[in-house]
C-alpha cells in the first residue's frame, strides 16, 4: 500500500526537496503541502494522510500546536505526525511526544534515514533521532504535563505480566529485536504483545504507549 504524506514546512525549498525524495519512492506519495500550522490542520482533515511531516517553527500556528490539534481529532486517529526540525532541544522532543507525535528527526538527517523514518512512523512504531537519547526521553516524559489524550491508570490493569514486562523494555527504548533477545522470544511474539498493549490502553502508537507507561508509574525514569 502507498503511504500518503502531507508536508508542513514554511520553507519552499525544503518542501520541494522533501517532495522529490518522497515521490522518488514507489511506496510513498505526497498528497499536500502546508506553509503553516493552521493549513496543516486543514489539509490533514481534507486528505487524511498516513503521515504528516511537521516543522516545529512556522508562522502563526506552530508545528507543536498543529500536532496537538491533529492528534486530538478522532477522524485522524490513523494519521501519524513526524516532527522535522533543526531545533532538537530536550523540551521540544518531550513536548512533541506528549502532544501525540510519533517521531522526531533533524532536518540534517540523510535521505535514506528520512524515507525510512516515514515508513517507520507509518507502521505505528515510534521514531527518535540519535540526539533524543533514552535518558532524555525518560526524564521528560516522567514529568507532569498535559497529554495528547485522556489517560486512565486503570487501563494498565488489564495487561498480562508478560505484556507489562515487554512494555517496560519498550519504555527503555529497546527495539522489538532487542526485547526478543532479552526475553528469549521471537520478534513476532514481541510485536504481538506490543500491539495488544496498545489496544488495551487505547494508545494511538508506540510513542504514546511509552508516555502512558511513565505517566502511570508502570516504569520509572532512569536516575
Short mmCIF file of N, CA, C and O in Angstrom, two decimals, residues 62-128:
data_model
loop_
_atom_site.label_atom_id
_atom_site.label_comp_id
_atom_site.label_asym_id
_atom_site.label_seq_id
_atom_site.Cartn_x
_atom_site.Cartn_y
_atom_site.Cartn_z
N UNK A 62 2.15 27.21 15.23
CA UNK A 62 3.39 26.46 15.03
C UNK A 62 3.14 24.96 14.93
O UNK A 62 2.00 24.49 15.06
N UNK A 63 4.21 24.21 14.69
CA UNK A 63 4.07 22.78 14.47
C UNK A 63 3.59 22.00 15.68
O UNK A 63 2.89 21.00 15.53
N UNK A 64 3.96 22.45 16.87
CA UNK A 64 3.53 21.75 18.08
C UNK A 64 2.02 21.92 18.29
O UNK A 64 1.32 20.96 18.63
N UNK A 65 1.52 23.14 18.09
CA UNK A 65 0.09 23.38 18.23
C UNK A 65 -0.69 22.61 17.16
O UNK A 65 -1.77 22.05 17.43
N UNK A 66 -0.14 22.57 15.94
CA UNK A 66 -0.80 21.83 14.87
C UNK A 66 -0.81 20.33 15.17
O UNK A 66 -1.80 19.63 14.90
N UNK A 67 0.28 19.84 15.74
CA UNK A 67 0.35 18.43 16.13
C UNK A 67 -0.72 18.09 17.14
O UNK A 67 -1.43 17.08 17.02
N UNK A 68 -0.88 18.94 18.14
CA UNK A 68 -1.90 18.71 19.17
C UNK A 68 -3.29 18.68 18.56
O UNK A 68 -4.12 17.82 18.89
N UNK A 69 -3.56 19.61 17.65
CA UNK A 69 -4.88 19.68 17.03
C UNK A 69 -5.17 18.46 16.17
O UNK A 69 -6.28 17.90 16.20
N UNK A 70 -4.18 18.03 15.38
CA UNK A 70 -4.37 16.87 14.51
C UNK A 70 -4.56 15.60 15.33
O UNK A 70 -5.45 14.79 15.05
N UNK A 71 -3.73 15.41 16.35
CA UNK A 71 -3.81 14.19 17.15
C UNK A 71 -5.07 14.13 18.00
O UNK A 71 -5.47 13.05 18.46
N UNK A 72 -5.71 15.27 18.23
CA UNK A 72 -6.92 15.30 19.05
C UNK A 72 -8.19 15.01 18.24
O UNK A 72 -9.25 14.77 18.82
N UNK A 73 -8.09 15.00 16.92
CA UNK A 73 -9.28 14.80 16.09
C UNK A 73 -9.53 13.31 15.88
O UNK A 73 -8.69 12.60 15.33
N UNK A 74 -10.68 12.81 16.30
CA UNK A 74 -10.99 11.38 16.19
C UNK A 74 -10.88 10.85 14.76
O UNK A 74 -10.43 9.72 14.55
N UNK A 75 -11.26 11.65 13.78
CA UNK A 75 -11.23 11.18 12.40
C UNK A 75 -9.81 11.05 11.86
O UNK A 75 -9.60 10.47 10.79
N UNK A 76 -8.83 11.60 12.61
CA UNK A 76 -7.43 11.50 12.20
C UNK A 76 -6.64 10.56 13.10
O UNK A 76 -5.43 10.66 13.22
N UNK A 77 -7.37 9.64 13.72
CA UNK A 77 -6.74 8.70 14.64
C UNK A 77 -5.62 7.90 13.98
O UNK A 77 -4.62 7.54 14.61
N UNK A 78 -5.76 7.62 12.70
CA UNK A 78 -4.77 6.81 12.00
C UNK A 78 -3.62 7.64 11.43
O UNK A 78 -2.65 7.08 10.91
N UNK A 79 -3.70 8.95 11.51
CA UNK A 79 -2.65 9.82 10.99
C UNK A 79 -1.51 9.95 11.99
O UNK A 79 -1.74 10.22 13.16
N UNK A 80 -0.28 9.76 11.53
CA UNK A 80 0.90 9.88 12.39
C UNK A 80 1.63 11.18 12.07
O UNK A 80 1.70 11.59 10.92
N UNK A 81 2.17 11.82 13.10
CA UNK A 81 2.92 13.06 12.92
C UNK A 81 4.40 12.80 13.16
O UNK A 81 4.79 12.30 14.22
N UNK A 82 5.21 13.16 12.18
CA UNK A 82 6.67 13.05 12.28
C UNK A 82 7.25 14.46 12.31
O UNK A 82 7.14 15.21 11.33
N UNK A 83 7.81 14.84 13.45
CA UNK A 83 8.36 16.18 13.62
C UNK A 83 9.72 16.27 12.93
O UNK A 83 10.60 15.46 13.16
N UNK A 84 9.87 17.31 12.10
CA UNK A 84 11.15 17.58 11.43
C UNK A 84 11.60 18.99 11.82
O UNK A 84 10.85 19.95 11.62
N UNK A 85 12.78 19.12 12.39
CA UNK A 85 13.23 20.43 12.83
C UNK A 85 14.74 20.49 12.96
O UNK A 85 15.41 19.47 13.08
N UNK A 86 15.26 21.70 12.93
CA UNK A 86 16.69 21.92 13.20
C UNK A 86 16.90 22.22 14.67
O UNK A 86 18.04 22.29 15.13
N UNK A 87 15.80 22.39 15.41
CA UNK A 87 15.88 22.75 16.82
C UNK A 87 15.58 21.53 17.68
O UNK A 87 14.49 21.36 18.22
N UNK A 88 16.56 20.64 17.82
CA UNK A 88 16.35 19.38 18.53
C UNK A 88 16.68 19.54 20.01
O UNK A 88 17.66 19.03 20.52
N UNK A 89 15.83 20.29 20.72
CA UNK A 89 16.07 20.51 22.14
C UNK A 89 15.30 19.50 22.98
O UNK A 89 14.31 18.92 22.54
N UNK A 90 15.76 19.30 24.21
CA UNK A 90 15.10 18.37 25.11
C UNK A 90 13.61 18.69 25.23
O UNK A 90 12.75 17.82 25.17
N UNK A 91 13.31 19.97 25.42
CA UNK A 91 11.93 20.39 25.65
C UNK A 91 11.05 20.10 24.44
O UNK A 91 9.92 19.64 24.57
N UNK A 92 11.57 20.35 23.24
CA UNK A 92 10.80 20.10 22.03
C UNK A 92 10.51 18.62 21.84
O UNK A 92 9.42 18.24 21.42
N UNK A 93 11.50 17.79 22.10
CA UNK A 93 11.31 16.34 21.97
C UNK A 93 10.19 15.88 22.89
O UNK A 93 9.25 15.19 22.46
N UNK A 94 10.29 16.23 24.15
CA UNK A 94 9.31 15.77 25.13
C UNK A 94 7.92 16.31 24.83
O UNK A 94 6.93 15.58 24.88
N UNK A 95 7.84 17.62 24.51
CA UNK A 95 6.54 18.22 24.25
C UNK A 95 5.88 17.61 23.02
O UNK A 95 4.68 17.35 23.01
N UNK A 96 6.66 17.37 21.97
CA UNK A 96 6.11 16.78 20.75
C UNK A 96 5.53 15.40 21.03
O UNK A 96 4.45 15.05 20.55
N UNK A 97 6.23 14.60 21.83
CA UNK A 97 5.74 13.26 22.15
C UNK A 97 4.49 13.32 23.01
O UNK A 97 3.55 12.55 22.83
N UNK A 98 4.47 14.24 23.97
CA UNK A 98 3.29 14.36 24.82
C UNK A 98 2.06 14.77 24.02
O UNK A 98 0.94 14.36 24.32
N UNK A 99 2.27 15.60 23.01
CA UNK A 99 1.16 16.09 22.21
C UNK A 99 0.65 15.05 21.22
O UNK A 99 -0.38 15.25 20.59
N UNK A 100 1.38 13.95 21.06
CA UNK A 100 0.91 12.88 20.19
C UNK A 100 1.78 12.57 19.00
O UNK A 100 1.45 11.70 18.20
N UNK A 101 2.91 13.28 18.85
CA UNK A 101 3.81 12.98 17.73
C UNK A 101 4.37 11.57 17.85
O UNK A 101 4.61 11.07 18.95
N UNK A 102 4.56 10.93 16.71
CA UNK A 102 5.06 9.56 16.69
C UNK A 102 6.55 9.49 16.43
O UNK A 102 7.15 8.42 16.53
N UNK A 103 7.15 10.61 16.08
CA UNK A 103 8.57 10.57 15.78
C UNK A 103 9.18 11.95 15.72
O UNK A 103 8.47 12.97 15.70
N UNK A 104 10.49 11.99 15.68
CA UNK A 104 11.23 13.23 15.76
C UNK A 104 12.56 13.06 15.05
O UNK A 104 13.36 12.22 15.42
N UNK A 105 12.78 13.83 13.98
CA UNK A 105 14.03 13.75 13.22
C UNK A 105 14.56 15.14 12.90
O UNK A 105 13.79 16.07 12.66
N UNK A 106 15.88 15.27 12.89
CA UNK A 106 16.50 16.52 12.49
C UNK A 106 16.51 16.65 10.97
O UNK A 106 16.56 15.66 10.25
N UNK A 107 16.46 17.89 10.48
CA UNK A 107 16.45 18.12 9.04
C UNK A 107 17.79 17.79 8.39
O UNK A 107 17.89 17.72 7.17
N UNK A 108 18.81 17.60 9.21
CA UNK A 108 20.13 17.27 8.68
C UNK A 108 20.32 15.77 8.48
O UNK A 108 21.38 15.31 8.08
N UNK A 109 19.27 14.98 8.71
CA UNK A 109 19.37 13.53 8.56
C UNK A 109 19.60 13.17 7.09
O UNK A 109 19.33 13.97 6.18
N UNK A 110 20.08 11.97 6.83
CA UNK A 110 20.33 11.53 5.46
C UNK A 110 19.01 11.23 4.75
O UNK A 110 17.97 11.02 5.39
N UNK A 111 19.06 11.19 3.43
CA UNK A 111 17.86 10.92 2.64
C UNK A 111 17.29 9.55 2.97
O UNK A 111 16.07 9.38 3.12
N UNK A 112 18.14 8.54 3.10
CA UNK A 112 17.67 7.19 3.41
C UNK A 112 17.01 7.13 4.78
O UNK A 112 15.96 6.50 4.95
N UNK A 113 17.63 7.80 5.77
CA UNK A 113 17.06 7.80 7.11
C UNK A 113 15.73 8.55 7.12
O UNK A 113 14.79 8.18 7.84
N UNK A 114 15.64 9.61 6.34
CA UNK A 114 14.41 10.39 6.22
C UNK A 114 13.26 9.53 5.69
O UNK A 114 12.17 9.48 6.26
N UNK A 115 13.52 8.82 4.61
CA UNK A 115 12.49 7.98 4.00
C UNK A 115 12.13 6.79 4.89
O UNK A 115 10.96 6.43 5.02
N UNK A 116 13.15 6.18 5.50
CA UNK A 116 12.89 5.08 6.42
C UNK A 116 12.09 5.56 7.63
O UNK A 116 11.26 4.82 8.17
N UNK A 117 12.33 6.81 8.05
CA UNK A 117 11.59 7.37 9.17
C UNK A 117 10.11 7.48 8.88
O UNK A 117 9.27 7.19 9.73
N UNK A 118 9.78 7.88 7.66
CA UNK A 118 8.37 7.97 7.27
C UNK A 118 7.72 6.59 7.33
O UNK A 118 6.61 6.42 7.85
N UNK A 119 8.43 5.60 6.82
CA UNK A 119 7.89 4.23 6.83
C UNK A 119 7.75 3.69 8.25
O UNK A 119 6.77 3.01 8.57
N UNK A 120 8.72 4.00 9.10
CA UNK A 120 8.67 3.52 10.49
C UNK A 120 7.47 4.09 11.22
O UNK A 120 6.72 3.37 11.88
N UNK A 121 7.26 5.39 11.09
CA UNK A 121 6.14 6.04 11.76
C UNK A 121 4.81 5.56 11.18
O UNK A 121 3.85 5.33 11.92
N UNK A 122 4.74 5.39 9.87
CA UNK A 122 3.50 4.92 9.23
C UNK A 122 3.13 3.53 9.72
O UNK A 122 1.94 3.18 9.80
N UNK A 123 4.12 2.71 10.07
CA UNK A 123 3.85 1.35 10.54
C UNK A 123 3.34 1.32 11.97
O UNK A 123 2.91 0.27 12.46
N UNK A 124 3.38 2.46 12.66
CA UNK A 124 2.90 2.51 14.03
C UNK A 124 3.99 2.49 15.08
O UNK A 124 3.71 2.50 16.28
N UNK A 125 5.25 2.44 14.65
CA UNK A 125 6.36 2.46 15.59
C UNK A 125 6.80 3.89 15.87
O UNK A 125 6.59 4.79 15.06
N UNK A 126 7.43 4.10 17.03
CA UNK A 126 7.96 5.41 17.37
C UNK A 126 9.32 5.59 16.73
O UNK A 126 10.05 4.63 16.50
N UNK A 127 9.67 6.85 16.46
CA UNK A 127 10.96 7.14 15.86
C UNK A 127 11.59 8.33 16.56
O UNK A 127 10.99 9.40 16.64
N UNK A 128 12.80 8.14 17.06
CA UNK A 128 13.54 9.21 17.71
C UNK A 128 14.91 9.33 17.07
O UNK A 128 15.55 8.34 16.76
#
